Coordinates of C-alpha atoms in Angstrom, one line a residue:
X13 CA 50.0 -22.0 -11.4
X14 CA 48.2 -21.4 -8.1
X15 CA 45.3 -18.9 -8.5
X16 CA 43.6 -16.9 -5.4
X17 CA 40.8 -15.4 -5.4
X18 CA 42.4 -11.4 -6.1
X19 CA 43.9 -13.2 -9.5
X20 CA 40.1 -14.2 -10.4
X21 CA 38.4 -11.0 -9.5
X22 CA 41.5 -9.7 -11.3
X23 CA 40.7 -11.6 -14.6
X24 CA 36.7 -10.8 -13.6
X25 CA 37.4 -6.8 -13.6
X26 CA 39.3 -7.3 -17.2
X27 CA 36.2 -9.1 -18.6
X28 CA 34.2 -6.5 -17.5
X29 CA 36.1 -3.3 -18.3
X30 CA 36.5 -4.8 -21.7
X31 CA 33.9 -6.5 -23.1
X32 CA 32.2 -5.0 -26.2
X33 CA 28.6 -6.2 -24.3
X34 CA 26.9 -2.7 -24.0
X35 CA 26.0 -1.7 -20.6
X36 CA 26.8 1.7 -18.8
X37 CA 28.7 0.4 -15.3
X38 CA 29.7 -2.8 -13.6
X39 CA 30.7 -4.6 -10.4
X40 CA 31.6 -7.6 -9.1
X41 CA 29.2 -9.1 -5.9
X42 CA 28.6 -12.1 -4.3
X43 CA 30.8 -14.1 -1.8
X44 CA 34.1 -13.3 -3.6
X45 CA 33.5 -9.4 -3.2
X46 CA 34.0 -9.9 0.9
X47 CA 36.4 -12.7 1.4
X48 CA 39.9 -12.6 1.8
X49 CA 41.2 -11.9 -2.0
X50 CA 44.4 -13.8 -0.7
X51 CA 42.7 -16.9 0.0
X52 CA 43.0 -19.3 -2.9
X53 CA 39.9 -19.6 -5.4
X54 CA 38.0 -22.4 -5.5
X55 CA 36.9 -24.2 -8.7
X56 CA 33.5 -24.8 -6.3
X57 CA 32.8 -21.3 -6.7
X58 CA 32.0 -18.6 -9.3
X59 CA 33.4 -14.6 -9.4
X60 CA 29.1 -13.0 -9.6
X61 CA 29.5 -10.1 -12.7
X62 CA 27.0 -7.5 -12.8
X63 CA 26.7 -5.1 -15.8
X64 CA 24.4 -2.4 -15.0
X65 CA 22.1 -0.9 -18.2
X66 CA 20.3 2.3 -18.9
X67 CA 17.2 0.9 -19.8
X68 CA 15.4 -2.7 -19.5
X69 CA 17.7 -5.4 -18.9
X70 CA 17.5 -8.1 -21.8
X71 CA 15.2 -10.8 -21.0
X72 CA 17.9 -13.7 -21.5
X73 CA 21.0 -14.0 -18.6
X74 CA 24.4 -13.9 -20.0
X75 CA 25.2 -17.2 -17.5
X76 CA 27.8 -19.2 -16.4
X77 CA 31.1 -18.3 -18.8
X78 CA 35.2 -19.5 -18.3
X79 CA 37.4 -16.9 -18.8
X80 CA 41.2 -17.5 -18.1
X81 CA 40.6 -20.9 -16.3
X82 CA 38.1 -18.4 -14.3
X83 CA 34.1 -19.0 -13.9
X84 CA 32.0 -16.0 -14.3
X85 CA 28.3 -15.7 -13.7
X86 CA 27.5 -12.9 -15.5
X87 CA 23.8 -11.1 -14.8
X88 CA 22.1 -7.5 -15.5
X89 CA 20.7 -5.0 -13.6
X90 CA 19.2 -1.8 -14.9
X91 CA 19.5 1.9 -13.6
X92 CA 15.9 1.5 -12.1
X93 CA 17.0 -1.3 -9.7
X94 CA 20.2 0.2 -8.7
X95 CA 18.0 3.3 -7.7
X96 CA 15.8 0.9 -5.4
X97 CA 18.9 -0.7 -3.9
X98 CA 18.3 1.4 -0.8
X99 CA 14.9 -0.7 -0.5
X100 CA 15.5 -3.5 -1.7
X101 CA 16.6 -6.6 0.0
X102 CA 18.8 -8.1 -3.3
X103 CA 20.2 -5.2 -4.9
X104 CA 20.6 -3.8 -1.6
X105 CA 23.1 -6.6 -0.8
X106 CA 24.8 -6.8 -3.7
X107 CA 25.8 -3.1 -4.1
X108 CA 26.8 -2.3 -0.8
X109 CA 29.4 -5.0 -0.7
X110 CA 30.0 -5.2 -4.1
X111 CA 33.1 -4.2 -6.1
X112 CA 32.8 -1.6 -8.5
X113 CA 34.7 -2.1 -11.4
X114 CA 33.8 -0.2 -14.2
X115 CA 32.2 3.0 -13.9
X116 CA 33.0 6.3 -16.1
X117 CA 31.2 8.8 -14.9
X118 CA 31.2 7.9 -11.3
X119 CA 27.0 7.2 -11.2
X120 CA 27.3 3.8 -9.5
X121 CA 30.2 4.9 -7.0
X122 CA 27.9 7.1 -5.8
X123 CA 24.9 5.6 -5.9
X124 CA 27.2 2.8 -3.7
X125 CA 28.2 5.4 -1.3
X126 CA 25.4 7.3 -0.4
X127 CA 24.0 3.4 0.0
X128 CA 26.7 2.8 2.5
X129 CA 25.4 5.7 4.6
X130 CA 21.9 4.2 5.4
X131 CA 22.7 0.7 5.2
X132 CA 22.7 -0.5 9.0
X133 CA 20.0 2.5 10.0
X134 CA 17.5 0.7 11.7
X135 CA 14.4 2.2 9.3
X136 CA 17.0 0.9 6.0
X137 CA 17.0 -2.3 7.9
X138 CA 13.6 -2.6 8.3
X139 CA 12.5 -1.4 5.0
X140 CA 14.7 -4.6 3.4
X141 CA 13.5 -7.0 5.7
X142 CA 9.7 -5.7 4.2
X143 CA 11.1 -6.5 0.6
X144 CA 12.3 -9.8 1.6
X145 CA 8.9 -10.8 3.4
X146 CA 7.3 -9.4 0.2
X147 CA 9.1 -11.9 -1.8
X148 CA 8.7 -14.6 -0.3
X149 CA 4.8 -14.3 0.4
X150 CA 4.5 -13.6 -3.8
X151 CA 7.1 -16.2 -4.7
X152 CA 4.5 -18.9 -2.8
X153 CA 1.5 -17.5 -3.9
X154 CA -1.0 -19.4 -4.7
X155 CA -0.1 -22.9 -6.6
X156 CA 2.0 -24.1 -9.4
X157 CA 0.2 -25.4 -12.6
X158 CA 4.0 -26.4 -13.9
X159 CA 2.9 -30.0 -15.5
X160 CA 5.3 -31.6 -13.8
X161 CA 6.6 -32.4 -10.0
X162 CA 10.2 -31.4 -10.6
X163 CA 9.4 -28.3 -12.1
X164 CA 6.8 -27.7 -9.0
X165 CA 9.6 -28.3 -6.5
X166 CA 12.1 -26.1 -8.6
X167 CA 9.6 -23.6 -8.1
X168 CA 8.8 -23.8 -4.7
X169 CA 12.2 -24.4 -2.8
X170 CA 14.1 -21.2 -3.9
X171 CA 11.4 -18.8 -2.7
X172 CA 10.4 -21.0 0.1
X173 CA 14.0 -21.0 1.2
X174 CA 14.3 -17.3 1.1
X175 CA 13.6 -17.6 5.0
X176 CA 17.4 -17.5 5.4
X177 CA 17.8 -14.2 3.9
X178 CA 15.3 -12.8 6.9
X179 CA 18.5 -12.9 9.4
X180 CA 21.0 -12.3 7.3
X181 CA 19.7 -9.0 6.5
X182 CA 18.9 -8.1 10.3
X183 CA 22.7 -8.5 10.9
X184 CA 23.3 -6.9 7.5
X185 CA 25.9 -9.1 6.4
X186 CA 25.9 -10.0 2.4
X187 CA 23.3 -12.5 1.1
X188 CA 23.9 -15.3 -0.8
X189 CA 22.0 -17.6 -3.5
X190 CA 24.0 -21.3 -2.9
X191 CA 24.9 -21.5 0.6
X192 CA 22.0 -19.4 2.2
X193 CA 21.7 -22.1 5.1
X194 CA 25.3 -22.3 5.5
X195 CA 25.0 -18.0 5.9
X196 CA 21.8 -18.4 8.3
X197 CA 23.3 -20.8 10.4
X198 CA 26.2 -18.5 11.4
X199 CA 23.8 -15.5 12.3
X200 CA 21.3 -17.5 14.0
X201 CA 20.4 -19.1 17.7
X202 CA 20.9 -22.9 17.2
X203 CA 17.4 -23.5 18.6
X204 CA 15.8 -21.1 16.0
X205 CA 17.7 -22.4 13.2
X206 CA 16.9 -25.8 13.9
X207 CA 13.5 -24.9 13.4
X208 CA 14.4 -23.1 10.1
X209 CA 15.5 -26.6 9.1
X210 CA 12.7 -28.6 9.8
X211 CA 10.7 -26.3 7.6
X212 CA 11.8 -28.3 4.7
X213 CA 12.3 -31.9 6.4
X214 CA 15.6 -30.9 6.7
X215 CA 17.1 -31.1 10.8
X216 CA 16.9 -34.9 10.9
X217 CA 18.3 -36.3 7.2
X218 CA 21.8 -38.1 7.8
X219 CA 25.1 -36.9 6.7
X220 CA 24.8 -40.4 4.8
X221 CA 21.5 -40.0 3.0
X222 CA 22.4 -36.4 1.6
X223 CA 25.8 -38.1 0.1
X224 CA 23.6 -40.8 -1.8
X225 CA 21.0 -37.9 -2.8
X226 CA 24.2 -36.2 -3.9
X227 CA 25.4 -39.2 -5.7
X228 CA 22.1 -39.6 -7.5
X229 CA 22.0 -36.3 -8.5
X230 CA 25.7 -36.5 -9.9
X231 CA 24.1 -38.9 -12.4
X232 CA 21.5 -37.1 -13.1
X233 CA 23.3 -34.2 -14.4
X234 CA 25.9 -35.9 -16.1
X235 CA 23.1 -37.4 -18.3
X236 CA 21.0 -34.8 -19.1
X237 CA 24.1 -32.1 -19.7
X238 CA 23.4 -31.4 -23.2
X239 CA 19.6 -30.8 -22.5
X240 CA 21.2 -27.9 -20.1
X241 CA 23.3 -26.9 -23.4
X242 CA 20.3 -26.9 -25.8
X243 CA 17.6 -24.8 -23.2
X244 CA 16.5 -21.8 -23.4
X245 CA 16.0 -21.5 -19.7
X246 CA 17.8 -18.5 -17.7
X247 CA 19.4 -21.0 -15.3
X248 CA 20.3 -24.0 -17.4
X249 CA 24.2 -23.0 -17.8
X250 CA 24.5 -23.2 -13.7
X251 CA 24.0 -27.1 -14.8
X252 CA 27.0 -26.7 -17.3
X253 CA 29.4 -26.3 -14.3
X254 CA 29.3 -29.9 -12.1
X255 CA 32.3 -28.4 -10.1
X256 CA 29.7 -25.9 -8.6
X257 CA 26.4 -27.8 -8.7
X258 CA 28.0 -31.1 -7.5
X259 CA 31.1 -30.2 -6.5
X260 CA 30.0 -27.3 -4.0
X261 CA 27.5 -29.7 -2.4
X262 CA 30.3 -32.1 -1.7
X263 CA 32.5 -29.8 -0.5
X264 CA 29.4 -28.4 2.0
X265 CA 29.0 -32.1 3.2
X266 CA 32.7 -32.9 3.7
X267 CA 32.8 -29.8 6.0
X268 CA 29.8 -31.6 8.7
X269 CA 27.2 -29.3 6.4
X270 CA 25.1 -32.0 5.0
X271 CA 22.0 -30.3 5.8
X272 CA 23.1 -26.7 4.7
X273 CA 23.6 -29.2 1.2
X274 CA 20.2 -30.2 1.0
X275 CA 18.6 -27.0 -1.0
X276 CA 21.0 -27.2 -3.5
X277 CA 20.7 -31.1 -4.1
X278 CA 16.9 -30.5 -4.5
X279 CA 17.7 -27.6 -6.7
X280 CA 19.9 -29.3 -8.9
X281 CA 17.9 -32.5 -9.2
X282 CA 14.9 -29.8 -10.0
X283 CA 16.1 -28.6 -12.7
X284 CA 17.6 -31.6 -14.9
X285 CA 14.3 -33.5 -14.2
X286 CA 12.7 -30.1 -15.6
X287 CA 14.5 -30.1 -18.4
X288 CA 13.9 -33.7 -19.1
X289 CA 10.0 -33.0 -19.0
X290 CA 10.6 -30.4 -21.6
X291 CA 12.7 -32.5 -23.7
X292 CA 8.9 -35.2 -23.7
X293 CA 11.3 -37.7 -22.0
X294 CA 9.4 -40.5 -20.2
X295 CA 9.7 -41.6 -16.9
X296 CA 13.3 -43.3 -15.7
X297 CA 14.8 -44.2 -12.9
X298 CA 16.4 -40.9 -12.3
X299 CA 12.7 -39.7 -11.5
X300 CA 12.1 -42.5 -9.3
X301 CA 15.0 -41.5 -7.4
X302 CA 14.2 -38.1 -6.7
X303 CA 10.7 -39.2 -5.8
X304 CA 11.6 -41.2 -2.8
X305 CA 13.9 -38.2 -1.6
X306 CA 11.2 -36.2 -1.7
X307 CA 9.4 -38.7 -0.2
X308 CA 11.7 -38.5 3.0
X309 CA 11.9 -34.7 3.1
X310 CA 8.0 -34.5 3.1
X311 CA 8.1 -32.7 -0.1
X312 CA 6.5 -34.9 -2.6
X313 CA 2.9 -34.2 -2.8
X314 CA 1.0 -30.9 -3.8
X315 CA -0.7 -31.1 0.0
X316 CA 3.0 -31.5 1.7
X317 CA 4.1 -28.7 -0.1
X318 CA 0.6 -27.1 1.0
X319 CA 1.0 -27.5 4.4
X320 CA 5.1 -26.6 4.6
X321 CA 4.2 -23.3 2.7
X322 CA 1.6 -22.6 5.6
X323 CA 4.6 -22.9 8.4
X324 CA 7.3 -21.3 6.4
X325 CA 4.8 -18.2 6.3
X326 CA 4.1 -18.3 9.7
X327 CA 7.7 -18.4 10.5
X328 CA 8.2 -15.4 8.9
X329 CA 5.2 -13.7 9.8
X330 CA 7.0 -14.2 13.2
X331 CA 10.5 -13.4 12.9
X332 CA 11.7 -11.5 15.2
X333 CA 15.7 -11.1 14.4
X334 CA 16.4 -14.6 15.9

């Protein structure tokens, strides 16, 4: 049975309106809130479930979960954040182009509407772009004691990469976690985003290399999936779905974006290494490997890092809608 992507949000909105999970409201974000519902949905991607609660959120993410042959990534938000959406760059995103699904006493429609009002004024505009400056400068603050180098880079390249939020929320158009260069690229001058790219060592790697860093990291994961079954950490069940973490890079490099692939290689290489280190699993090959691509990126040594950190903050320091 072919599936598009209104049958997924369809089985997403069930989920939602009926799960016995407390929570006050819900909506549906991400990429599969604004694209064409009639378009057919992907096993490379993943419907993004929000459930909205009155209080604190609980520490531990619901995750990656199939329902109906359907993948859900299912997070929280609480009442406090949805209040802030209007300042913040994330939640700001999500809301105004989100789907609202479930929703008794109206609270969240309206809270979504009144968003909608502001959302392209130039001082609403502004205001988010000052959240998203803000969370980069903290998320590269100051350096990583994590005991190991995978676990450094895991923490580095997803605030250091935040850059390509900076002109996606200029042209307000919906942010996205996976394919955030993919995103920038549309939006931005080529000149300027080539620049974005070499940031990270990223505007001169061959279409060729990233298919063998791909390959490597296929291996990886498919090694190390029951660590990502047994841990504790929030985003171990993204490795539980290869057709996403491997297949969505593929997909990205058979398209001519091998580049816009890179982040989530890294990313995903990042995070099994991590969990080997927690596991106390010795050195192997699959470390070796992910070495010498960092190696090539000019990513593998506390001082590279250093010294890419100090151009990816004067880059934004300097952005200037480009």
């Amino acid at each position: 049975m072919t599936t598009t992507l209104a049958d997924a949000i369809s089985t997403a909105t069930h989920w939602l309106q009926s799960t016995e999970i407390d929570h006050v409201a819900a909506f549906i974000g991400g990429s599969a809130a604004t694209a064409d519902p009639e378009t057919l949905y992907s096993p490379t991607s993943d419907i993004d479930c929000y459930l909205v609660v009155a209080g604190e959120p609980p520490a531990t993410k619901i995750g990656k979960i199939v329902v109906e042959n359907v993948l859900l990534d299912v997070s929280w938000l609480s009442w406090q954040q949805i209040e802030a959406a209007p300042t913040d760059a994330v939640v700001g995103s999500l809301l105004n182009f989100g789907i609202v699904v479930d929703d008794t006493d109206d609270r969240l429609q309206r809270a979504q509407r009144d968003l909608h009002k502001t959302f392209t004024h130039p001082t609403a505009v502004a205001l988010r772009l000052d959240d998203m400056k803000q969370r980069i400068h903290k998320g590269l603050a100051g350096e990583s004691f994590a005991s190991s180098t995978p676990e450094q880079v895991m923490n580095w390249i997803f605030p250091a990469t935040l850059t390509t939020h900076l002109p996606l929320v200029t042209h307000c158009v919906p942010l996205t976690v996976r394919k955030r260069f993919v995103a920038a690229k549309r939006v931005m001058q080529a000149d300027a985003y080539e620049v974005l790219l070499g940031l990270y060592g990223f505007a001169d790697i061959s279409s060729r290399e990233t298919q063998d860093w791909l390959d490597q990291t296929a291996m990886i994961l498919a090694e190390n999936t029951n660590l990502a079954r047994e841990s504790d950490r929030f985003w171990a069940s993204d490795l539980l779905a290869p057709e996403i973490a491997i297949g969505g890079s593929q997909e990205l490099i058979n398209a001519g974006l091998h580049r816009e692939a890179l982040y989530w290689i890294i990313a995903t290489s990042a995070r099994c290494l991590t969990l080997r280190a927690d596991a106390g699993l010795g050195e192997s090959i699959f470390e070796a490997e992910f070495d010498r691509m960092l190696a090539t990126l000019g990513l593998l040594d506390r001082s590279d890092r250093a010294a890419k950190t100090m151009s990816v903050l004067q880059w934004i320091d300097a952005f200037d809608s480009i």
